[in-house]
mmCIF file of N, CA, C and O in Angstrom:
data_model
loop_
_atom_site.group_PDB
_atom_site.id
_atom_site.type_symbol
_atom_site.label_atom_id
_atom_site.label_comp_id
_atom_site.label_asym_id
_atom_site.label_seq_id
_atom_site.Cartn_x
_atom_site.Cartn_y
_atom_site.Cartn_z
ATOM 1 N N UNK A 1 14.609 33.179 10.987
ATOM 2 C CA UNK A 1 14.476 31.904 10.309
ATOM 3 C C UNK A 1 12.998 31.648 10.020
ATOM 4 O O UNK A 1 12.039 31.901 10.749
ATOM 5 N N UNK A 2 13.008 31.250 9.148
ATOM 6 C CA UNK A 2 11.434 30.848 8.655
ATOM 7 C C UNK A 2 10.955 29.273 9.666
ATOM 8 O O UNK A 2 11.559 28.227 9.903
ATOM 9 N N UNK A 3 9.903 29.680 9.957
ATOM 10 C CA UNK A 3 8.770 28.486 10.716
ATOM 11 C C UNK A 3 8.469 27.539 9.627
ATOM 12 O O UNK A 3 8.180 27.753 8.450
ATOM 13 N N UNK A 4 8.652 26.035 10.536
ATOM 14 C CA UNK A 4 8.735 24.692 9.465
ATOM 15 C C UNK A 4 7.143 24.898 9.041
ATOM 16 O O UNK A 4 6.871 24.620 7.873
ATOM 17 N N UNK A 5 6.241 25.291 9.763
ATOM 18 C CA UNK A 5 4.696 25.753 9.591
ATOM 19 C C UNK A 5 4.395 26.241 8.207
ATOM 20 O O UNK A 5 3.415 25.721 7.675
ATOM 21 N N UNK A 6 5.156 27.281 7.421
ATOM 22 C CA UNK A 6 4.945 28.047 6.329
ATOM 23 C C UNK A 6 5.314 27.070 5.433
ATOM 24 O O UNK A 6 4.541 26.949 4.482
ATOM 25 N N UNK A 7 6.486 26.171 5.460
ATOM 26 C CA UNK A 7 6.695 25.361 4.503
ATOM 27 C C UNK A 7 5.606 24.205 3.937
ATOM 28 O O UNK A 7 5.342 23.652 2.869
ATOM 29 N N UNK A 8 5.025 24.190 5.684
ATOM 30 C CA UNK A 8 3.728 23.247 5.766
ATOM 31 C C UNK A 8 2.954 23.163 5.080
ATOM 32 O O UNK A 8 2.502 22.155 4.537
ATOM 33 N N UNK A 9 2.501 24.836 4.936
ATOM 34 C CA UNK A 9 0.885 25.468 4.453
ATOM 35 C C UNK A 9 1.808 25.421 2.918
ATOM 36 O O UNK A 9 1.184 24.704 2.136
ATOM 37 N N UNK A 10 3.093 25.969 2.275
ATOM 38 C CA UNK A 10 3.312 26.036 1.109
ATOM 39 C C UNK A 10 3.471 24.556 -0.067
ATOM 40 O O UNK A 10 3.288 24.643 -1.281
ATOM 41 N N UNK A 11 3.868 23.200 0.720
ATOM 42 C CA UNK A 11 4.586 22.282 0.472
ATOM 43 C C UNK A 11 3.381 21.514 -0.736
ATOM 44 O O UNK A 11 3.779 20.892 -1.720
ATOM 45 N N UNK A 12 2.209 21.673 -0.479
ATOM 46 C CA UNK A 12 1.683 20.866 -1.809
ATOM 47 C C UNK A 12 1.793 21.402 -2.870
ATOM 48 O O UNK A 12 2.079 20.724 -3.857
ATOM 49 N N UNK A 13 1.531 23.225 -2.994
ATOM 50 C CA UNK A 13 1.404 23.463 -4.082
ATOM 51 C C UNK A 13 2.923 23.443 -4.812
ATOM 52 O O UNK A 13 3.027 23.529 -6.036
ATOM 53 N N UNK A 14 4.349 23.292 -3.719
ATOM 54 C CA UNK A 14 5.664 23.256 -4.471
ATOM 55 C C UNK A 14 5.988 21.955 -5.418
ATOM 56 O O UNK A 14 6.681 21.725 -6.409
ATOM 57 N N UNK A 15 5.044 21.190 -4.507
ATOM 58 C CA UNK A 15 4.885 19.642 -5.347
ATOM 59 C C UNK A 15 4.345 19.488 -6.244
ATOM 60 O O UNK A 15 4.613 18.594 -7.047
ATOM 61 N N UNK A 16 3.355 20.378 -6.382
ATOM 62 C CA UNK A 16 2.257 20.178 -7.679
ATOM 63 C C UNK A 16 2.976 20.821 -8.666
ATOM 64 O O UNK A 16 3.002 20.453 -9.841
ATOM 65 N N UNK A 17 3.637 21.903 -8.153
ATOM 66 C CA UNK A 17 4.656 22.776 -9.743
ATOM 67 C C UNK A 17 5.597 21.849 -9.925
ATOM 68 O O UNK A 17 5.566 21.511 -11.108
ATOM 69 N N UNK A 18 6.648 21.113 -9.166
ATOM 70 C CA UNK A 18 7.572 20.007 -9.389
ATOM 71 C C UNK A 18 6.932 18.839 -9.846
ATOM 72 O O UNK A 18 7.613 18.043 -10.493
ATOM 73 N N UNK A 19 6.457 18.740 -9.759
ATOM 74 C CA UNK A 19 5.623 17.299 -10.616
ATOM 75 C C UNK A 19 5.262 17.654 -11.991
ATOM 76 O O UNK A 19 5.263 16.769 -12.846
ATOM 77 N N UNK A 20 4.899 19.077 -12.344
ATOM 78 C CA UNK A 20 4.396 19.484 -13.388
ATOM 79 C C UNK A 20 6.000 19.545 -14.461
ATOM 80 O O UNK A 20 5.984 19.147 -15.626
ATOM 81 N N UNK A 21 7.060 20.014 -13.901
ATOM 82 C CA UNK A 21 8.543 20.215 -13.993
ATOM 83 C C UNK A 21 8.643 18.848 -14.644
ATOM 84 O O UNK A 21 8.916 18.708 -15.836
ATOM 85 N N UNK A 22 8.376 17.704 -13.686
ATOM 86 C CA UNK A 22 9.399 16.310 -13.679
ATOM 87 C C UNK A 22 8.078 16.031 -15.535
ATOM 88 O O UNK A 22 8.351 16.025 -16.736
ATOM 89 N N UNK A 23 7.321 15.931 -15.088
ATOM 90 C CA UNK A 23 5.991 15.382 -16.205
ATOM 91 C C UNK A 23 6.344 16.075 -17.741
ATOM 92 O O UNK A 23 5.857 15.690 -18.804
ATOM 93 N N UNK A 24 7.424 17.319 -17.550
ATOM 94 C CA UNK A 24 7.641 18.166 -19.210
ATOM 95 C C UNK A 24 9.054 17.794 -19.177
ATOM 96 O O UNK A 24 9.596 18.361 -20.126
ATOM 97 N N UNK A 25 10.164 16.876 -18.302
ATOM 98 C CA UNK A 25 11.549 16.992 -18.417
ATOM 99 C C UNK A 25 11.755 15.954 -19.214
ATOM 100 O O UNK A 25 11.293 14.882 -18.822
ATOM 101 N N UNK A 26 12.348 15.974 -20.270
ATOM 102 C CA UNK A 26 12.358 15.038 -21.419
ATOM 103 C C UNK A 26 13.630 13.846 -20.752
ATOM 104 O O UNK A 26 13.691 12.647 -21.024
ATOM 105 N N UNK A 27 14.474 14.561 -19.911
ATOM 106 C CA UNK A 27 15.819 13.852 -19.589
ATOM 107 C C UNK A 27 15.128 13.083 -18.022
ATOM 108 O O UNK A 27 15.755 12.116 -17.588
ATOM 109 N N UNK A 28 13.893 13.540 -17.264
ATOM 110 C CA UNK A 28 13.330 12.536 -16.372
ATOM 111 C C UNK A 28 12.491 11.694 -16.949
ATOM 112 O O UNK A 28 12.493 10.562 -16.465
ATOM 113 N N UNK A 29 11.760 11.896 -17.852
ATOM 114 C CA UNK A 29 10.974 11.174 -18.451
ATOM 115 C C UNK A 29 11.633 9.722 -19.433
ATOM 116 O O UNK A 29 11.054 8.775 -19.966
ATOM 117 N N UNK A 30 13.089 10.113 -19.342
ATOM 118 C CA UNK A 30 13.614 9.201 -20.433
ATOM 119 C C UNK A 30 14.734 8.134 -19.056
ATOM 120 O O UNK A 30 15.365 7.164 -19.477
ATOM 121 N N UNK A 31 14.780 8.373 -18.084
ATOM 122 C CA UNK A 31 14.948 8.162 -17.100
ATOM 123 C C UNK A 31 14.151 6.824 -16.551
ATOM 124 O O UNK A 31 14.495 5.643 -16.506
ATOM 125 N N UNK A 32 13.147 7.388 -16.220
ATOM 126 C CA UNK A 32 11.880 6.543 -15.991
ATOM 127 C C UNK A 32 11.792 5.414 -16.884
ATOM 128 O O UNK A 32 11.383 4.353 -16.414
ATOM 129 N N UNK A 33 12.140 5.486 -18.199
ATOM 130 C CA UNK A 33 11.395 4.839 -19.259
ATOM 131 C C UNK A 33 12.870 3.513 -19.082
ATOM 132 O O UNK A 33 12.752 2.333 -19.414
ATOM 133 N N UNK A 34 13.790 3.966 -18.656
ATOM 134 C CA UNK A 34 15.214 3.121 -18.855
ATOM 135 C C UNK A 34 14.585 2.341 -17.658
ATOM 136 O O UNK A 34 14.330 1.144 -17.783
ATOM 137 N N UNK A 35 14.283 3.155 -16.253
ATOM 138 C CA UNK A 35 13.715 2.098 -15.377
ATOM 139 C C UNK A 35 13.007 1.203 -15.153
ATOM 140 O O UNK A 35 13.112 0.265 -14.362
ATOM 141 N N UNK A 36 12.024 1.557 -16.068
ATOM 142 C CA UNK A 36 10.641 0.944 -16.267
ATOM 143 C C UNK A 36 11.180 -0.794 -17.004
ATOM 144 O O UNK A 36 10.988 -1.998 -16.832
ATOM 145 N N UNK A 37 11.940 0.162 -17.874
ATOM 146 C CA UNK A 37 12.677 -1.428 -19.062
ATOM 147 C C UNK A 37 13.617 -2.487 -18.313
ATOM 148 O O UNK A 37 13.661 -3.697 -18.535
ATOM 149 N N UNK A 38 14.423 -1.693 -17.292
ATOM 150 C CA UNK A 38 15.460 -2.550 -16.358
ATOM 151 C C UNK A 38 14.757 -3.615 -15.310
ATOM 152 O O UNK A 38 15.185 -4.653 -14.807
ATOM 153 N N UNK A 39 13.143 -2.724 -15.159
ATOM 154 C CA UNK A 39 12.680 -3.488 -14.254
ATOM 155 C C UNK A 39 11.957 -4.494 -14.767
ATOM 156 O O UNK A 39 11.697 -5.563 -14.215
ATOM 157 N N UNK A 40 11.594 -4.079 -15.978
ATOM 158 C CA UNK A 40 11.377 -5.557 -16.833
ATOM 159 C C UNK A 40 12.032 -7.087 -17.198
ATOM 160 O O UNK A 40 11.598 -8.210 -17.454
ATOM 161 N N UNK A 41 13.499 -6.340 -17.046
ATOM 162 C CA UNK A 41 14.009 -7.479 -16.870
ATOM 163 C C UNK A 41 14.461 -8.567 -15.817
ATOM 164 O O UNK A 41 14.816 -9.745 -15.841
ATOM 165 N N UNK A 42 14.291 -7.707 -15.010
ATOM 166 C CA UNK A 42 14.576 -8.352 -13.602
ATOM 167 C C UNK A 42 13.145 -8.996 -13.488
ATOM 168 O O UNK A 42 13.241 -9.853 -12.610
ATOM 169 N N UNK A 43 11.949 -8.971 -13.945
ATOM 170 C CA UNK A 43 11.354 -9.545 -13.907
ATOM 171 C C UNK A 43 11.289 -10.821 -14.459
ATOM 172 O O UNK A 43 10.957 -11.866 -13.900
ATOM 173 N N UNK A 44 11.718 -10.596 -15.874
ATOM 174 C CA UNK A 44 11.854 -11.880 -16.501
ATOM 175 C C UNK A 44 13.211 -13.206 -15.963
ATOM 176 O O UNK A 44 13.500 -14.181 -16.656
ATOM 177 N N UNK A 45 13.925 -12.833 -14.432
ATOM 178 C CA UNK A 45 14.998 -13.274 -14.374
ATOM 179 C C UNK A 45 14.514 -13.807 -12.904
ATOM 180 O O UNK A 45 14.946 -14.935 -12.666
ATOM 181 N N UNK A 46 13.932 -13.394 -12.154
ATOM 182 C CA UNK A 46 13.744 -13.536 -10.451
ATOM 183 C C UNK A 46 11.968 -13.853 -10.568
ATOM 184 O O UNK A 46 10.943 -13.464 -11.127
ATOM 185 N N UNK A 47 12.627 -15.096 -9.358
ATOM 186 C CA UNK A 47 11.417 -15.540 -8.755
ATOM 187 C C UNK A 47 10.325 -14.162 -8.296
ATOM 188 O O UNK A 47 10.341 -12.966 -8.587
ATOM 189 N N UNK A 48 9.540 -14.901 -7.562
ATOM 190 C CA UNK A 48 7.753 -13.648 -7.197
ATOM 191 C C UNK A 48 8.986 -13.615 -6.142
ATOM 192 O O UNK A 48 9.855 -12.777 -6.385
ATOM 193 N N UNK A 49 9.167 -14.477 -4.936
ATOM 194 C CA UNK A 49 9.487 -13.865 -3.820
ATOM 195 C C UNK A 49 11.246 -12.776 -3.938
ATOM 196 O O UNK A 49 11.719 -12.219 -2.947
ATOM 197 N N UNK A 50 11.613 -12.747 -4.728
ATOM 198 C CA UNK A 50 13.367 -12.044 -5.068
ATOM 199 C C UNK A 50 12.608 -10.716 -5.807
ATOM 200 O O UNK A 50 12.889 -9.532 -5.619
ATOM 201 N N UNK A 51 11.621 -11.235 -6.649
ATOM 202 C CA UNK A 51 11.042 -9.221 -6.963
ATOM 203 C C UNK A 51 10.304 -8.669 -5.582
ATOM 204 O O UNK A 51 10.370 -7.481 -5.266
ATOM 205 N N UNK A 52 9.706 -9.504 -4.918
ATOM 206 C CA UNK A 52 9.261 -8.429 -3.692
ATOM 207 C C UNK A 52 9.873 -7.974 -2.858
ATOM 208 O O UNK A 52 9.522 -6.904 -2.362
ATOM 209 N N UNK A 53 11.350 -8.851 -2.294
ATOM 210 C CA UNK A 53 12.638 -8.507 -1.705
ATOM 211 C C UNK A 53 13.150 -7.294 -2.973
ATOM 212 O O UNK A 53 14.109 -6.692 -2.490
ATOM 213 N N UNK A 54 12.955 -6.953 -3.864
ATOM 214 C CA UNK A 54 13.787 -6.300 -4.610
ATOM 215 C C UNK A 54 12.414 -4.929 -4.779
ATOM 216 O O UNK A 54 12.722 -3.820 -4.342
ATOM 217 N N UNK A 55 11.510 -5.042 -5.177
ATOM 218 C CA UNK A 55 10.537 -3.703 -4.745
ATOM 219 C C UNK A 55 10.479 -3.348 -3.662
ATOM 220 O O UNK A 55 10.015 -2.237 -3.408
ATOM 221 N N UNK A 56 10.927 -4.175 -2.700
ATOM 222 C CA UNK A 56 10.357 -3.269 -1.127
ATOM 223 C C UNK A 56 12.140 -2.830 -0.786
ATOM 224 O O UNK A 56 12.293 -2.342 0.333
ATOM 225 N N UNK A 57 13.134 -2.935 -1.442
ATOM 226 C CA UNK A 57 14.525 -1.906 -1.284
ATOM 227 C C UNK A 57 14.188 -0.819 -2.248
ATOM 228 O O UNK A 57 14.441 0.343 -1.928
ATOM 229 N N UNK A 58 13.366 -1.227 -3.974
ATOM 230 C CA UNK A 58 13.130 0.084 -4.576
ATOM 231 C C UNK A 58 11.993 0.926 -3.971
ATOM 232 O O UNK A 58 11.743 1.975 -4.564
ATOM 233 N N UNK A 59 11.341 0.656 -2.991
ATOM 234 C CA UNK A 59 10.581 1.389 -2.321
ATOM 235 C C UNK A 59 11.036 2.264 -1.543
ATOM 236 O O UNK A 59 10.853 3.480 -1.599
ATOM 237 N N UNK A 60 11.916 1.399 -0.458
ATOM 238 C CA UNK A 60 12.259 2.116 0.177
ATOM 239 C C UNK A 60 13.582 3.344 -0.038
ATOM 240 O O UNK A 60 13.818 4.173 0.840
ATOM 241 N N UNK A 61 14.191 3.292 -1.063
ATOM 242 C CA UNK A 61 15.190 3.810 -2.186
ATOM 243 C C UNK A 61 13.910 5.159 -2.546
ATOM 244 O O UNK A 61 14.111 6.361 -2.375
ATOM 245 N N UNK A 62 13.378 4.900 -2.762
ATOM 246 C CA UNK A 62 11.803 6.241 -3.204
ATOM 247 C C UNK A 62 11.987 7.052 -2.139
ATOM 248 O O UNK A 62 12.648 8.085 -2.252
ATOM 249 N N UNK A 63 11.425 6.678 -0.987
ATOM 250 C CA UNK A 63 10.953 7.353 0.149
ATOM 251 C C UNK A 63 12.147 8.197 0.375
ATOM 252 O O UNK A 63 12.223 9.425 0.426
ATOM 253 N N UNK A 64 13.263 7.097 0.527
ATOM 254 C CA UNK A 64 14.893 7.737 0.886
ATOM 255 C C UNK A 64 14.945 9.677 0.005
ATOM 256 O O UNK A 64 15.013 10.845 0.387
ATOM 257 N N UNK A 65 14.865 8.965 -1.202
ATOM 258 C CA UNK A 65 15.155 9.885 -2.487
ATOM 259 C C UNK A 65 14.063 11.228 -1.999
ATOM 260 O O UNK A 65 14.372 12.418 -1.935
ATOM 261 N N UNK A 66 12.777 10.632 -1.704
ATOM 262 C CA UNK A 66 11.913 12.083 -1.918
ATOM 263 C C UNK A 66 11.872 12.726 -0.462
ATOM 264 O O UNK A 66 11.369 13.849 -0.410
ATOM 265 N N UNK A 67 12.230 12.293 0.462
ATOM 266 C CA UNK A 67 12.797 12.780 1.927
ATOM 267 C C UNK A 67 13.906 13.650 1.526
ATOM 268 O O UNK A 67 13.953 14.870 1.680
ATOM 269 N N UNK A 68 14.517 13.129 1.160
ATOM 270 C CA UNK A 68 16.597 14.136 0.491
ATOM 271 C C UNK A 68 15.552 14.935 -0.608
ATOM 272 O O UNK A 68 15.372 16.027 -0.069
ATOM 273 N N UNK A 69 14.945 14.921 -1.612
ATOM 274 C CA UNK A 69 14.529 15.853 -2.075
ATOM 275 C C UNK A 69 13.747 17.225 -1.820
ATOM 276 O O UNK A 69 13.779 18.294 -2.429
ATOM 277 N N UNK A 70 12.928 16.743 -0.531
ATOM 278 C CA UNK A 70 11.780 17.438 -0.220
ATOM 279 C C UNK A 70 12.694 18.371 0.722
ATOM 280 O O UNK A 70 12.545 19.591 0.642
ATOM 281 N N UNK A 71 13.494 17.907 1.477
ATOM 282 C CA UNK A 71 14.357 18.171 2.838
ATOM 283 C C UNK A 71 15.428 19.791 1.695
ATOM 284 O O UNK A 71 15.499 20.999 1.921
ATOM 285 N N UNK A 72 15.953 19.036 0.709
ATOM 286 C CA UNK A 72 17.049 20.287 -0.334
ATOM 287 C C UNK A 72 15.354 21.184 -0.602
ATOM 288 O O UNK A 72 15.093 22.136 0.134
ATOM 289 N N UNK A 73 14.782 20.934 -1.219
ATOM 290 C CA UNK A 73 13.974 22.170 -1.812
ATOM 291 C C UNK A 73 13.536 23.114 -0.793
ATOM 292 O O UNK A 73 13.350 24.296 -1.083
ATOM 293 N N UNK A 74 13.328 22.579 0.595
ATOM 294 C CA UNK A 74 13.095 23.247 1.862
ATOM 295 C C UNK A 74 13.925 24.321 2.281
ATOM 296 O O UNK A 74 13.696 25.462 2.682
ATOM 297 N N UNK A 75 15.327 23.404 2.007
ATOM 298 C CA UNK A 75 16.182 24.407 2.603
ATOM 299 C C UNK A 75 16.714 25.303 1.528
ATOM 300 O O UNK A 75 17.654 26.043 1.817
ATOM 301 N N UNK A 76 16.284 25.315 0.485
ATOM 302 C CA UNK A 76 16.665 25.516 -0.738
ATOM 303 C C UNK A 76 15.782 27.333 -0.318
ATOM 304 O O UNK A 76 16.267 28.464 -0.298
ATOM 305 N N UNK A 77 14.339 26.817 -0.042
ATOM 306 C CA UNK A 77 13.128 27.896 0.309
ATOM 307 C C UNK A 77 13.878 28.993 0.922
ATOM 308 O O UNK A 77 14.188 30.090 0.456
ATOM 309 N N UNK A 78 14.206 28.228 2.579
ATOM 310 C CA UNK A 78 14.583 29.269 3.546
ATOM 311 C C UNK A 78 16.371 29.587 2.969
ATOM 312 O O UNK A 78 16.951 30.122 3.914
ATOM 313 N N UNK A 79 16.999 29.474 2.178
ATOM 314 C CA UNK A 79 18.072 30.147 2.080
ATOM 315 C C UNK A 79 17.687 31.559 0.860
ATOM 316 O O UNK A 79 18.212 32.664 0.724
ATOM 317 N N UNK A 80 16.677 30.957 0.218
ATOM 318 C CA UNK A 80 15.808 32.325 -0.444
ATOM 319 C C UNK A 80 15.790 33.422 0.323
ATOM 320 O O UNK A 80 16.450 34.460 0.289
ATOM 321 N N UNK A 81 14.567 32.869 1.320
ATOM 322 C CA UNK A 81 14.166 33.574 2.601
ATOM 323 C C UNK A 81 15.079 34.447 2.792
ATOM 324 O O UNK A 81 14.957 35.634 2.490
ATOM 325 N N UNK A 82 16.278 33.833 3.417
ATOM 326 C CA UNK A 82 17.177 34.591 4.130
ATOM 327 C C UNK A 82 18.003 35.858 2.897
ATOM 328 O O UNK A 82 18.178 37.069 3.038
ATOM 329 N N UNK A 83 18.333 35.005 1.828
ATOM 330 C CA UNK A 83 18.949 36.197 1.114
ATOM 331 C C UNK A 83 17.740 37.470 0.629
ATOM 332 O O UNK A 83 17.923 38.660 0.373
ATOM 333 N N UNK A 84 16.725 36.804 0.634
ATOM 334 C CA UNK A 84 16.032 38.381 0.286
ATOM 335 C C UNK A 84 15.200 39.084 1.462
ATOM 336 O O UNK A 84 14.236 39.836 1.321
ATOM 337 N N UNK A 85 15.872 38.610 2.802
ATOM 338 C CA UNK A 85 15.616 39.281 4.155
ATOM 339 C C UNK A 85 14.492 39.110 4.247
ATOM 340 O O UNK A 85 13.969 39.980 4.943
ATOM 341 N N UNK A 86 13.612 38.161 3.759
ATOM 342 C CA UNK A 86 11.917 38.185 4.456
ATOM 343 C C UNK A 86 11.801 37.139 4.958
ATOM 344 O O UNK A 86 10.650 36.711 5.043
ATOM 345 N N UNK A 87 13.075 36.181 5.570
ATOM 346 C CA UNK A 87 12.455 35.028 6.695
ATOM 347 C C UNK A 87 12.020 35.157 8.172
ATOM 348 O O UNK A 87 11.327 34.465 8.917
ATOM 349 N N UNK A 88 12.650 36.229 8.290
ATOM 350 C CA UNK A 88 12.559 37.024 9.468
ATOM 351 C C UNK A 88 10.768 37.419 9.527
ATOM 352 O O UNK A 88 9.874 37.010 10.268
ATOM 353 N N UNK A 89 10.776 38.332 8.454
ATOM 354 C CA UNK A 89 9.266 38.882 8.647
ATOM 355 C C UNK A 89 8.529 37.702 8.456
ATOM 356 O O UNK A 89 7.670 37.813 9.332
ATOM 357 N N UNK A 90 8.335 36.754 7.935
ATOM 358 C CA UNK A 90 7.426 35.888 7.843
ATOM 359 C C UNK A 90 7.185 34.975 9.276
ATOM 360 O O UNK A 90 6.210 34.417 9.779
ATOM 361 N N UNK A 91 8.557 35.134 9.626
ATOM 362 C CA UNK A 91 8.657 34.240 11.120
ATOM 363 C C UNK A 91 7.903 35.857 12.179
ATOM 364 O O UNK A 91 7.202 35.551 13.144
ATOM 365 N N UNK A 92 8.067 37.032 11.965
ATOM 366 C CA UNK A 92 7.346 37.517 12.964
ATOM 367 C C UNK A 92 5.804 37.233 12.820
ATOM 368 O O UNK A 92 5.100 36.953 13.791
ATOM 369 N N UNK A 93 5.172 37.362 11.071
ATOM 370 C CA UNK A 93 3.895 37.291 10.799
ATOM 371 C C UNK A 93 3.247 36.100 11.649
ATOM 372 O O UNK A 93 2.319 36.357 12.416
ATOM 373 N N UNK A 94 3.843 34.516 11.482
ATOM 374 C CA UNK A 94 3.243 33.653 12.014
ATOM 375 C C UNK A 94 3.602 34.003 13.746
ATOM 376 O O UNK A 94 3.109 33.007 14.275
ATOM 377 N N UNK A 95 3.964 34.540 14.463
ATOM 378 C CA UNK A 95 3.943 34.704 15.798
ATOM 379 C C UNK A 95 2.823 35.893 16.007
ATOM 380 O O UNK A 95 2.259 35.791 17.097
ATOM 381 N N UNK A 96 2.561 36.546 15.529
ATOM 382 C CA UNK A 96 1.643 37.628 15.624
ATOM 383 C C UNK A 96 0.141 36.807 15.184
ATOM 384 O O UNK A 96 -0.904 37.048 15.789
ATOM 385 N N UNK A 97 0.196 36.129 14.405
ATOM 386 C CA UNK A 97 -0.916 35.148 14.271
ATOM 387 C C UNK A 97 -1.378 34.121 15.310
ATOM 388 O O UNK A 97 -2.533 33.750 15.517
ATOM 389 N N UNK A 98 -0.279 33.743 15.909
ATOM 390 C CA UNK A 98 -0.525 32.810 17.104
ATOM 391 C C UNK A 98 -0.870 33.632 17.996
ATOM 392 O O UNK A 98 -1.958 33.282 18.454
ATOM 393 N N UNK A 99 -0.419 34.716 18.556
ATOM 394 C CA UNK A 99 -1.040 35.677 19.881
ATOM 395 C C UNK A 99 -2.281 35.851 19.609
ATOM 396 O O UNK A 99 -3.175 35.846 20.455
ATOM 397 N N UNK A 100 -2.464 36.052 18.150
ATOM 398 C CA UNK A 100 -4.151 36.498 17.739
ATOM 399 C C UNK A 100 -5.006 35.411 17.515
ATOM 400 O O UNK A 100 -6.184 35.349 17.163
ATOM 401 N N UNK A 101 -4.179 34.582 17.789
ATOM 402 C CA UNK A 101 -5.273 32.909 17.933
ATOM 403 C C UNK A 101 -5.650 32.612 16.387
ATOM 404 O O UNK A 101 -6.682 32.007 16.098
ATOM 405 N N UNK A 102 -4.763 33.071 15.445
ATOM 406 C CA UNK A 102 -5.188 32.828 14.094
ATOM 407 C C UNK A 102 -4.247 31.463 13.870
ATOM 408 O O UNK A 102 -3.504 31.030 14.750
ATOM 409 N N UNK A 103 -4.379 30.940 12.733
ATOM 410 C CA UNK A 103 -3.810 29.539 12.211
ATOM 411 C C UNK A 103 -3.133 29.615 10.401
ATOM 412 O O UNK A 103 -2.665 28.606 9.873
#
């Protein structure tokens, strides 16, 4: 099994290519733009204090979403791993690194 460690050292740059993904997807981008407009209106309809009760559930609705996202692409990684038999070696590499006091 692959070490949560490798995902560690790999996890910004998977974000930086997925962000680059979401930033060219015409069907997320048009997504966004419906949200952006819905949330306009709820603005024009609710008090200050009913939009901050209502951003801090779409907040926390975010976090939810990119936790379940981050969590599938992970396991998404190590089922790679496993079908092309190098989770194993990568999990011996980082143990052979730790005996050798490397990081």
């Amino acid at each position: 099994m692959v070490e949560k460690d490798f995902f560690d050292e790999i996890q910004p740059s998977l974000l930086d290519r997925l962000g680059r993904v979401y930033s060219s997807d015409s069907g997320y981008l048009e997504s966004v733009s419906m949200e952006t407009e819905a949330f306009r209106h709820l603005e024009e309809s609710f008090t200050e204090s009913q939009l901050e009760m209502i951003k801090g559930y779409r907040d926390a609705i975010y976090r939810t979403g990119g936790v379940c996202e981050l969590l599938a692409y992970r396991q998404g990684m190590r089922d790679l791993a496993a079908i092309l038999g190098i989770g194993d070696k990568v999990q011996d590499k980082q143990e052979e690194m730790a005996v050798c006091g490397e990081t």
